[in-house]
Short mmCIF file of C-alpha atoms in Angstrom, two decimals:
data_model
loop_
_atom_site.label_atom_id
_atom_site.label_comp_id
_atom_site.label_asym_id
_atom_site.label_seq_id
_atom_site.Cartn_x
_atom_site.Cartn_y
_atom_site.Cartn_z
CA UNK O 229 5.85 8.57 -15.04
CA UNK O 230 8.08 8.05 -12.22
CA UNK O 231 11.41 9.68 -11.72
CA UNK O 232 13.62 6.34 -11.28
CA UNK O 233 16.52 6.95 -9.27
CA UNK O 234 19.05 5.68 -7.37
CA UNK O 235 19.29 7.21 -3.34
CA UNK O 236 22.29 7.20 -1.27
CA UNK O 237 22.15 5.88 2.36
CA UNK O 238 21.62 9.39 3.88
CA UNK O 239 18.80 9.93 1.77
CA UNK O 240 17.37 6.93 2.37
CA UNK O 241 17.44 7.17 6.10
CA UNK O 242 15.98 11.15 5.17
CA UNK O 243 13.02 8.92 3.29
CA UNK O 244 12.84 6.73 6.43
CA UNK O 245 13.04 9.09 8.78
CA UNK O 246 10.05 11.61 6.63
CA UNK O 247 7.82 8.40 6.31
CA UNK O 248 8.05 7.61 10.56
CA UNK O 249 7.11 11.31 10.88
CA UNK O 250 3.78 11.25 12.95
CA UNK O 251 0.70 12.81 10.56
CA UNK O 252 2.52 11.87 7.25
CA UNK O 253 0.56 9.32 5.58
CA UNK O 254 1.32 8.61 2.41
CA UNK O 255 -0.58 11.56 0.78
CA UNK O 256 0.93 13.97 2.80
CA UNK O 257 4.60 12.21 2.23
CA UNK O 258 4.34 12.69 -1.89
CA UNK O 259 2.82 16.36 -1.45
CA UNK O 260 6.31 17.12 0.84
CA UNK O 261 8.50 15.45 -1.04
CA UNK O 262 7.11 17.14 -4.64
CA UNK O 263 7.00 20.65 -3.06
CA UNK O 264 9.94 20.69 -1.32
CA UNK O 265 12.15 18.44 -3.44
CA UNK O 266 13.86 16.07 -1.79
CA UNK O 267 12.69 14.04 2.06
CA UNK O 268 15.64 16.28 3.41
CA UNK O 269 14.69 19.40 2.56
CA UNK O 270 10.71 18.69 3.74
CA UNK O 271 12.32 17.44 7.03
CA UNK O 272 14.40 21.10 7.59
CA UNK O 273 10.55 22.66 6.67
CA UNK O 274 8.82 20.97 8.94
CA UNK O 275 9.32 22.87 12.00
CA UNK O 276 7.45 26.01 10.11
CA UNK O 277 4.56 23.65 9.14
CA UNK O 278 1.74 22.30 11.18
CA UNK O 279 2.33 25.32 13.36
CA UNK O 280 -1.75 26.10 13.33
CA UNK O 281 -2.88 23.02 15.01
CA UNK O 282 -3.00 22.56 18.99
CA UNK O 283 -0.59 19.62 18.61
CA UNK O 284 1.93 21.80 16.74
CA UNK O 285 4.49 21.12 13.92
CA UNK O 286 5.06 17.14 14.24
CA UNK O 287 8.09 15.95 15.49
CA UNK O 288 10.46 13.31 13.18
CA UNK O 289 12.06 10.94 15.16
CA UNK O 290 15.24 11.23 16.14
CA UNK O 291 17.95 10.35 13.67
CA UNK O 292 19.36 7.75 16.06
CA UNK O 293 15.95 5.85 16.12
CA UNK O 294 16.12 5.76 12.11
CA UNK O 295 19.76 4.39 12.10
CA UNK O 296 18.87 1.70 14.50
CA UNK O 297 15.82 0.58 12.83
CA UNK O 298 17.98 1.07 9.42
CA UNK O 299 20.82 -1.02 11.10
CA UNK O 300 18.50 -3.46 12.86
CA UNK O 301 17.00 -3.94 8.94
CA UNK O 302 20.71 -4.75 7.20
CA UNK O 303 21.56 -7.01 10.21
CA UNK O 304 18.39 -9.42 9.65
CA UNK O 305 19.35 -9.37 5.83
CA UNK O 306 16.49 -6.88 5.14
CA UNK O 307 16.83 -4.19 2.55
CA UNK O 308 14.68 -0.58 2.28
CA UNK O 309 13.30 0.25 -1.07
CA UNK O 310 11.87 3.75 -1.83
CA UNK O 311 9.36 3.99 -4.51
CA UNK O 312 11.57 6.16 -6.54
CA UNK O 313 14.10 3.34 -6.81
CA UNK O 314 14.10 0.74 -9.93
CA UNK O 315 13.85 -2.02 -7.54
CA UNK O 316 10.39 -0.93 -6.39
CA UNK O 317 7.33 -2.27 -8.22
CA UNK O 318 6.09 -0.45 -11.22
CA UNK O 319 2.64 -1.50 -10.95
CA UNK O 320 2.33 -0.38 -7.43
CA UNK O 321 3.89 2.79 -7.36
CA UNK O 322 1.77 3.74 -10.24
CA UNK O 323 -1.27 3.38 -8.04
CA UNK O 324 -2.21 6.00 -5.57
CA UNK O 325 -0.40 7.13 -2.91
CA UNK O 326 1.68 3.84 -2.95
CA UNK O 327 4.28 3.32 0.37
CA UNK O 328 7.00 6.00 0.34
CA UNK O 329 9.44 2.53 1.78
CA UNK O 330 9.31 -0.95 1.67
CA UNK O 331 11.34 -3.17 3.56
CA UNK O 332 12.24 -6.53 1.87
CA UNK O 333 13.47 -10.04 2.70
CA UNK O 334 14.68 -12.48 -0.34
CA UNK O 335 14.20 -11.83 -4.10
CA UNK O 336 13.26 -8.59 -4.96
CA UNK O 337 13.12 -9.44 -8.59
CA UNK O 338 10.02 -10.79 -8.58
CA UNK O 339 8.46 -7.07 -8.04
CA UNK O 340 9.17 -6.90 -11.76
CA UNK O 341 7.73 -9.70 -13.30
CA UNK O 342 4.24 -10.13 -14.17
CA UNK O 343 1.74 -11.37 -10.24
CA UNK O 344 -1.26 -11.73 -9.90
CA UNK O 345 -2.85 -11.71 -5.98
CA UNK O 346 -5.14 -14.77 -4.50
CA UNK O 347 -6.79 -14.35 -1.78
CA UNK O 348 -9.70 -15.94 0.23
CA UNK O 349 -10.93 -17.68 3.93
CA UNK O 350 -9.11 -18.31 6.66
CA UNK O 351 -11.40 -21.36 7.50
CA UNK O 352 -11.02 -22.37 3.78
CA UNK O 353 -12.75 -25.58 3.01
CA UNK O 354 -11.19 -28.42 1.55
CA UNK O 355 -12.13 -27.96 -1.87
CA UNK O 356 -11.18 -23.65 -1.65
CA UNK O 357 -7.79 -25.14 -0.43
CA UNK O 358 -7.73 -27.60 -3.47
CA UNK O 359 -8.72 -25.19 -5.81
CA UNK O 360 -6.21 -22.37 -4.54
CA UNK O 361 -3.66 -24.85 -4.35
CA UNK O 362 -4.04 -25.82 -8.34
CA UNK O 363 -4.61 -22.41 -9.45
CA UNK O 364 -1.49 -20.74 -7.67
CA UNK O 365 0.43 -23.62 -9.11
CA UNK O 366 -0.77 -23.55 -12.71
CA UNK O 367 -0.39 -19.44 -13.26
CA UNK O 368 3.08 -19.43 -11.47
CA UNK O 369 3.76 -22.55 -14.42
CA UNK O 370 2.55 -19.94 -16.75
CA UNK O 371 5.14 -17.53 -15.66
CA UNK O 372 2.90 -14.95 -12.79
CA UNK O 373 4.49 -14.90 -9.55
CA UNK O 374 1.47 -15.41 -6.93
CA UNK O 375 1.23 -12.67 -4.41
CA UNK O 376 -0.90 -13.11 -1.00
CA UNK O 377 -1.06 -11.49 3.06
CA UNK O 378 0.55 -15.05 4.75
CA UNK O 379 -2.74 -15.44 6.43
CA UNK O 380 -4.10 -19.05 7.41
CA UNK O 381 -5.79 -20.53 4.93
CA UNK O 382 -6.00 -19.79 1.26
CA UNK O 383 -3.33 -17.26 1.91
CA UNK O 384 -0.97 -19.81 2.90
CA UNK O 385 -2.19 -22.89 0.33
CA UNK O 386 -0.99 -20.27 -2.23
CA UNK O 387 2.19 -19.30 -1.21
CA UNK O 388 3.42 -22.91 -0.30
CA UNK O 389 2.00 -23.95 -4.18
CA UNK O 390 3.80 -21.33 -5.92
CA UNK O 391 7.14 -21.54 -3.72
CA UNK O 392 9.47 -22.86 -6.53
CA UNK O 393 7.51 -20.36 -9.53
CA UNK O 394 7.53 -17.28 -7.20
CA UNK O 395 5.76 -15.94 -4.67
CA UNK O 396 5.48 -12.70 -2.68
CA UNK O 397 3.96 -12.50 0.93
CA UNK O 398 3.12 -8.90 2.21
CA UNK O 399 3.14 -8.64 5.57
CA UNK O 400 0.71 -6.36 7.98
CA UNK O 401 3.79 -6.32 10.82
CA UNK O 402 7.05 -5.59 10.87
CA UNK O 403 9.33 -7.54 8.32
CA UNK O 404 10.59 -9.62 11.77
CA UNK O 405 6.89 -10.18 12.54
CA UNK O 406 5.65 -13.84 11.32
CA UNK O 407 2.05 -13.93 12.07
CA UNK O 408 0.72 -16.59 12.31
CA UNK O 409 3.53 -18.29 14.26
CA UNK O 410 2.21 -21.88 12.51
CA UNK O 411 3.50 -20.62 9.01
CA UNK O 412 6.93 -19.81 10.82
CA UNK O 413 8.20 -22.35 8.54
CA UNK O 414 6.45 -21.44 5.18
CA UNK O 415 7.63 -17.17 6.25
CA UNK O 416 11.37 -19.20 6.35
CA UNK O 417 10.90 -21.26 2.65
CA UNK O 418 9.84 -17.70 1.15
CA UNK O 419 12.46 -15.83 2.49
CA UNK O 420 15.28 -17.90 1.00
CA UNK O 421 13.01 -18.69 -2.26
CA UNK O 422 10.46 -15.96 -2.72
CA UNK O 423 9.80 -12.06 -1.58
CA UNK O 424 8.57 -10.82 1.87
CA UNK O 425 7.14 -7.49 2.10
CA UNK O 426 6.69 -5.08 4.69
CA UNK O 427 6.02 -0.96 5.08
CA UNK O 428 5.64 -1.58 8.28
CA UNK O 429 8.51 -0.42 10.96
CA UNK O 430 10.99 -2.93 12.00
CA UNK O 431 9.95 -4.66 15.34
CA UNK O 432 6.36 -3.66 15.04
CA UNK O 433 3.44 -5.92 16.12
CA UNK O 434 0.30 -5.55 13.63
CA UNK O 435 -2.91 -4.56 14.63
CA UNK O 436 -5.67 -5.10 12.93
CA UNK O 437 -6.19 -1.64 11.54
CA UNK O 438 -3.19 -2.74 9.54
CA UNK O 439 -4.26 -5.33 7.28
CA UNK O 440 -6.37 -3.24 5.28
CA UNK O 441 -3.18 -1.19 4.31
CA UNK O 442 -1.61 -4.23 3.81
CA UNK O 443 -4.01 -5.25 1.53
CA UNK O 444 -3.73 -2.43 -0.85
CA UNK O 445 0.29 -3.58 -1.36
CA UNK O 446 -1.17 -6.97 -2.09
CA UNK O 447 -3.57 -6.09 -4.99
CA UNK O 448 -1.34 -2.84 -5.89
CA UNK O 449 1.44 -5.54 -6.58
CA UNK O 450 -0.86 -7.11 -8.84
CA UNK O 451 -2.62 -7.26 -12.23
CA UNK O 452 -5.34 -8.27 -10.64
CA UNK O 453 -6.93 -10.37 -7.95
CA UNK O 454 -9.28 -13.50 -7.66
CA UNK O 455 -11.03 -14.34 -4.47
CA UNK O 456 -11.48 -18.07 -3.16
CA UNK O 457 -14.06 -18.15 -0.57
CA UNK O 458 -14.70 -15.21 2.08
CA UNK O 459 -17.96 -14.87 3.48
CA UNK O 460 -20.22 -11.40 3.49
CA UNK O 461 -17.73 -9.49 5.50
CA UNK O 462 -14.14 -10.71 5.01
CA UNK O 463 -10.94 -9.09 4.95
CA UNK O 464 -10.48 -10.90 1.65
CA UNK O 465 -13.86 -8.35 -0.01
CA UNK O 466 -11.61 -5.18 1.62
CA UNK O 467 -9.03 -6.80 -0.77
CA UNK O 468 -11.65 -6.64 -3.80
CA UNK O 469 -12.56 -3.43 -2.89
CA UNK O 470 -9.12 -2.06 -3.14
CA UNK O 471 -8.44 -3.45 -6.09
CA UNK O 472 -11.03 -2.14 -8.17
CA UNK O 473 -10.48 1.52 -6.58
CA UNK O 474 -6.72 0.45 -8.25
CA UNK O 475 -8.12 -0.03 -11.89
CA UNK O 476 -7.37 -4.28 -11.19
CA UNK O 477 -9.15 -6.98 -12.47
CA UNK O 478 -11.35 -8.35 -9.95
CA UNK O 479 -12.04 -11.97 -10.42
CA UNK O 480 -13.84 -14.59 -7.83
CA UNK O 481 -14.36 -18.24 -7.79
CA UNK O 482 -18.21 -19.25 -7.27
CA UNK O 483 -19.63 -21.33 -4.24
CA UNK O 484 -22.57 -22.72 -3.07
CA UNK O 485 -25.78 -20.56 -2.18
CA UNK O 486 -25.80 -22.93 0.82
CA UNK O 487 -21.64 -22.36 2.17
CA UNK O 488 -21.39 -18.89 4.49
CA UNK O 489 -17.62 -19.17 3.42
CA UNK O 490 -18.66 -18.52 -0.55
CA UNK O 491 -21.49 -15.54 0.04
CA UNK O 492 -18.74 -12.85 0.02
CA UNK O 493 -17.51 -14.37 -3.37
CA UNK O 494 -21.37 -15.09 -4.44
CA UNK O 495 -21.83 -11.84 -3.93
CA UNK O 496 -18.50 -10.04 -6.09
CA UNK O 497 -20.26 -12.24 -8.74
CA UNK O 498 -23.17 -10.67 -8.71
CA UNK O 499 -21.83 -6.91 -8.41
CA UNK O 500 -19.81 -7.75 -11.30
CA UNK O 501 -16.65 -9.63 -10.74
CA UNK O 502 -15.06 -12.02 -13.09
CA UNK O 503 -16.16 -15.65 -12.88
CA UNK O 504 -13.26 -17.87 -12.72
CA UNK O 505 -13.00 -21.46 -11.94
CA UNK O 506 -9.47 -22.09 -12.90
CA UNK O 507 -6.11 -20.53 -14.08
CA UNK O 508 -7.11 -20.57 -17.67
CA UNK O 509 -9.94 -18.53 -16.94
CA UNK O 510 -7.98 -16.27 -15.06
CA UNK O 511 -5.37 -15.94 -18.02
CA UNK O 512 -8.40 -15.20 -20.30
CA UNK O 513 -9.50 -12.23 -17.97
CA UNK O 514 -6.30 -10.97 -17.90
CA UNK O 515 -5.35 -10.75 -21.27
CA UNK O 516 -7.08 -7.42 -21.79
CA UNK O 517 -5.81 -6.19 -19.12
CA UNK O 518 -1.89 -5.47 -21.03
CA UNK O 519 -4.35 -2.73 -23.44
CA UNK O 520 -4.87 -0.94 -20.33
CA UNK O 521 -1.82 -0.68 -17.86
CA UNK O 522 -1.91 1.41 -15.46
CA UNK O 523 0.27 4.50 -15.48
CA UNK O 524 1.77 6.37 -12.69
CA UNK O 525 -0.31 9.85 -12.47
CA UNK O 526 1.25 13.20 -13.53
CA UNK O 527 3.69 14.66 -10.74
CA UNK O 528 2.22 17.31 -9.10
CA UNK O 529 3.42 20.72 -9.61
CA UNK O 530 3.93 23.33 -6.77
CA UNK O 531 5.74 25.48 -8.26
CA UNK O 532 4.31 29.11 -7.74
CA UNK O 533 1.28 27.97 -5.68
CA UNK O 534 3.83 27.67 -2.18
CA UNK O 535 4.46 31.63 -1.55
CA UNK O 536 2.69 33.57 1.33
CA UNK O 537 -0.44 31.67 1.99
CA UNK O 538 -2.72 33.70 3.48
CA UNK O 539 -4.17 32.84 6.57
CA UNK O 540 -8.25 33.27 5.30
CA UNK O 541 -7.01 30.75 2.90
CA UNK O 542 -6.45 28.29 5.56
CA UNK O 543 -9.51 28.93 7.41
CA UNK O 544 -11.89 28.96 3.81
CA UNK O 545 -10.15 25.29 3.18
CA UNK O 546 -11.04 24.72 6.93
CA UNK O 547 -14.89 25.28 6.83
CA UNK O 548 -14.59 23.17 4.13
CA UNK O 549 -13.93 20.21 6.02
CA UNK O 550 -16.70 17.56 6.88
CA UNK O 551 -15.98 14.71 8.75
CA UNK O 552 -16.77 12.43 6.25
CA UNK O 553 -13.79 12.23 2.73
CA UNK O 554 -14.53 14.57 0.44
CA UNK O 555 -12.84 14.93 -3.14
CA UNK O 556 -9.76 17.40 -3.11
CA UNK O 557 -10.99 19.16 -6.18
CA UNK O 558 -14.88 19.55 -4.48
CA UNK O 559 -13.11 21.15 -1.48
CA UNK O 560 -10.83 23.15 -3.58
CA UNK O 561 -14.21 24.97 -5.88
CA UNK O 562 -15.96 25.20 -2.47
CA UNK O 563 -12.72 27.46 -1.14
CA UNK O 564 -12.95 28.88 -4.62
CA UNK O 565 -9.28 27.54 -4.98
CA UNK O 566 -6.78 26.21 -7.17
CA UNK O 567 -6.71 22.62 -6.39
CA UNK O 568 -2.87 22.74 -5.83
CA UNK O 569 -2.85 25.29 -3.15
CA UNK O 570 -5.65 23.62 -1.74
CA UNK O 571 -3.60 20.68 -1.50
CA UNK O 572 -1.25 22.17 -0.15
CA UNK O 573 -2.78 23.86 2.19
CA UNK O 574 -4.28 20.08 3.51
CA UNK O 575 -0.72 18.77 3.62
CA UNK O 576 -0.10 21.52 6.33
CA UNK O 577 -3.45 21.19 7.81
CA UNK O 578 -2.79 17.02 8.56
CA UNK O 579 0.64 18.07 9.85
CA UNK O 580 -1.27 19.94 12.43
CA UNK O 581 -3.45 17.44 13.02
CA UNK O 582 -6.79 19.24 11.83
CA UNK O 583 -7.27 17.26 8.46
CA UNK O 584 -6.79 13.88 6.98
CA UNK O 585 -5.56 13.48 3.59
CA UNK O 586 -6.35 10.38 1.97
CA UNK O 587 -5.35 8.00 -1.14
CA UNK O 588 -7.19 8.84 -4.41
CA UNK O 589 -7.43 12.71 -3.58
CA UNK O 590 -9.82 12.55 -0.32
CA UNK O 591 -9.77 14.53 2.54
CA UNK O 592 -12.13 15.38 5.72
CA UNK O 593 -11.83 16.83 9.16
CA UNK O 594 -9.70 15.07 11.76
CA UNK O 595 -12.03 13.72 14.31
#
């Protein structure tokens, strides 16, 4: 479990300042922060890391740019929660490699109370948008708060039905960022009644290499996720995807064989995903799912595996590498290893820009 605690400014701003860092992801953040103890004390070791790569030890910002983004945070009524704090969702930090720092706008309550994630088309039809609509609205009567990206469509049919039970929007951009500009008005109504949610820095435009990280705070917020409509490749089936990888419930409502907007959901069906036509049936799938919580993994120790790494043990972890995400613990045997300072030894590899470290123990060459 978790080490619940409560940090201080400066050590937030060290946390802030750690997770800006160019080449630390969120795999590399955790391994830092477990092996050196604290984000301050990996920030006064990074200079003698990353020193093997051509790019050289990466550089944190400077503290100024972290207090203005900090300040810039407080002053829109923003707040910065680090996953060791109480405040932070259980259910997503105990997934893997959750975000190191969330900023959030409105009620951040609701990350502790029971959600469940809906998600679906953009072009919804009618009757997706009627059956989102009734769905969100019944399981936020039954006491789930409804969590969702803010995109057009289904996205936003669900947050404006579940406004007065509780909703959570997770954003791809920067807290400040409403996209799109037409739900300016439903981004306003959740601020002041629900939860907005961004890792994303303060000012920051999204791109679309960001919703898929986005998506993993959606369904990692969640006890599971039910899809309304998305055709054969939709965001909304990256969504299902990540889910599953997250030990969530993956549930879908069915379509017609003949509607392009229900093949992606036609489809979960048929690889297995719950059928659900309505919020009883999605309270029926999830009922099982309180036998089987998810846990946060076992910390991982460093201790004794951080001394004097040879440098053969660098380049044995190296030839390792493939460009496509291997398992930690297959790269680890095939450097005949311990997976720890094999870890390790990736953490300082990605900080010198020669490896990429991945969520759920993954790592390959950097290309």
């Amino acid at each position: 479990m978790r080490r619940v605690q409560t940090l201080s400014e400066p050590e937030k701003l060290a946390w802030l300042r750690l997770c800006r860092t160019p080449r630390v992801g969120p795999v590399t953040f955790y391994q830092l922060l477990n092996r050196f103890g604290s984000a301050e004390a990996a920030l006064e070791a990074l200079p003698s890391l990353g020193k093997r790569g051509k790019s050289g030890p990466p550089k944190p910002p400077p503290m100024a740019d972290v207090s203005r983004e900090y300040e810039a945070i407080q002053d829109y009524g923003a707040s910065i929660i680090c996953q060791c704090e109480r405040e932070y969702s259980e259910p997503l930090a105990a997934s893997d490699s959750p975000p190191p720092v969330l900023i959030t706008l409105g009620d951040v309550n609701l990350m502790s109370k029971p959600a469940l994630a809906i998600v679906g088309a953009r072009d919804a039809s009618a009757a997706g948008r009627k059956i989102a609509r009734e769905m969100a609205a019944d399981l936020g009567r039954a006491g789930q708060v409804i969590v969702s990206g803010l995109a057009r469509g289904i996205d936003g049919e669900v947050h404006a039905a579940s406004l007065k039970t509780g909703t959570i929007a997770v954003l791809g951009g920067g807290i400040d960022h409403i996209y799109p500009r037409q739900h300016e008005r439903l981004y306003a109504e959740i601020a002041a009644n629900g939860l907005i949610i961004s890792e994303s820095p303060f000012g920051y435009t999204a791109q679309a290499r960001d919703f898929p990280r986005r998506n993993r705070i959606v369904t990692g917020l969640s006890q599971g996720v039910v899809v309304v409509e998305a055709a054969e490749r939709s965001g909304s089936l990256i969504s299902a995807r990540t889910a599953g990888e997250q030990g969530r419930d993956v549930m879908a409502v069915p379509g017609s064989p003949l509607d392009p907007r229900a093949a992606g959901t036609n489809r979960l069906l048929k690889d297995g995903a719950i059928l659900v036509r309505n919020a009883d049936d999605v309270l029926d799938a999830i009922t099982a799912f309180t036998a089987r919580r998810v846990t946060a993994p076992p910390t991982p120790d460093f201790e004794s595996e951080d001394a004097d790494i040879p440098d053969d043990q660098y380049a044995l972890v190296l030839q390792a590498l493939t460009p496509y995400p291997m398992p930690i613990t297959e790269l680890a045997m095939a450097a005949n290893l311990s997976a720890r300072r094999c870890a390790i030894i990736l953490s300082e590899l990605e900080l010198s820009g020669e490896a990429v470290t991945l969520p759920g123990g993954l790592a390959h060459k950097a290309v």
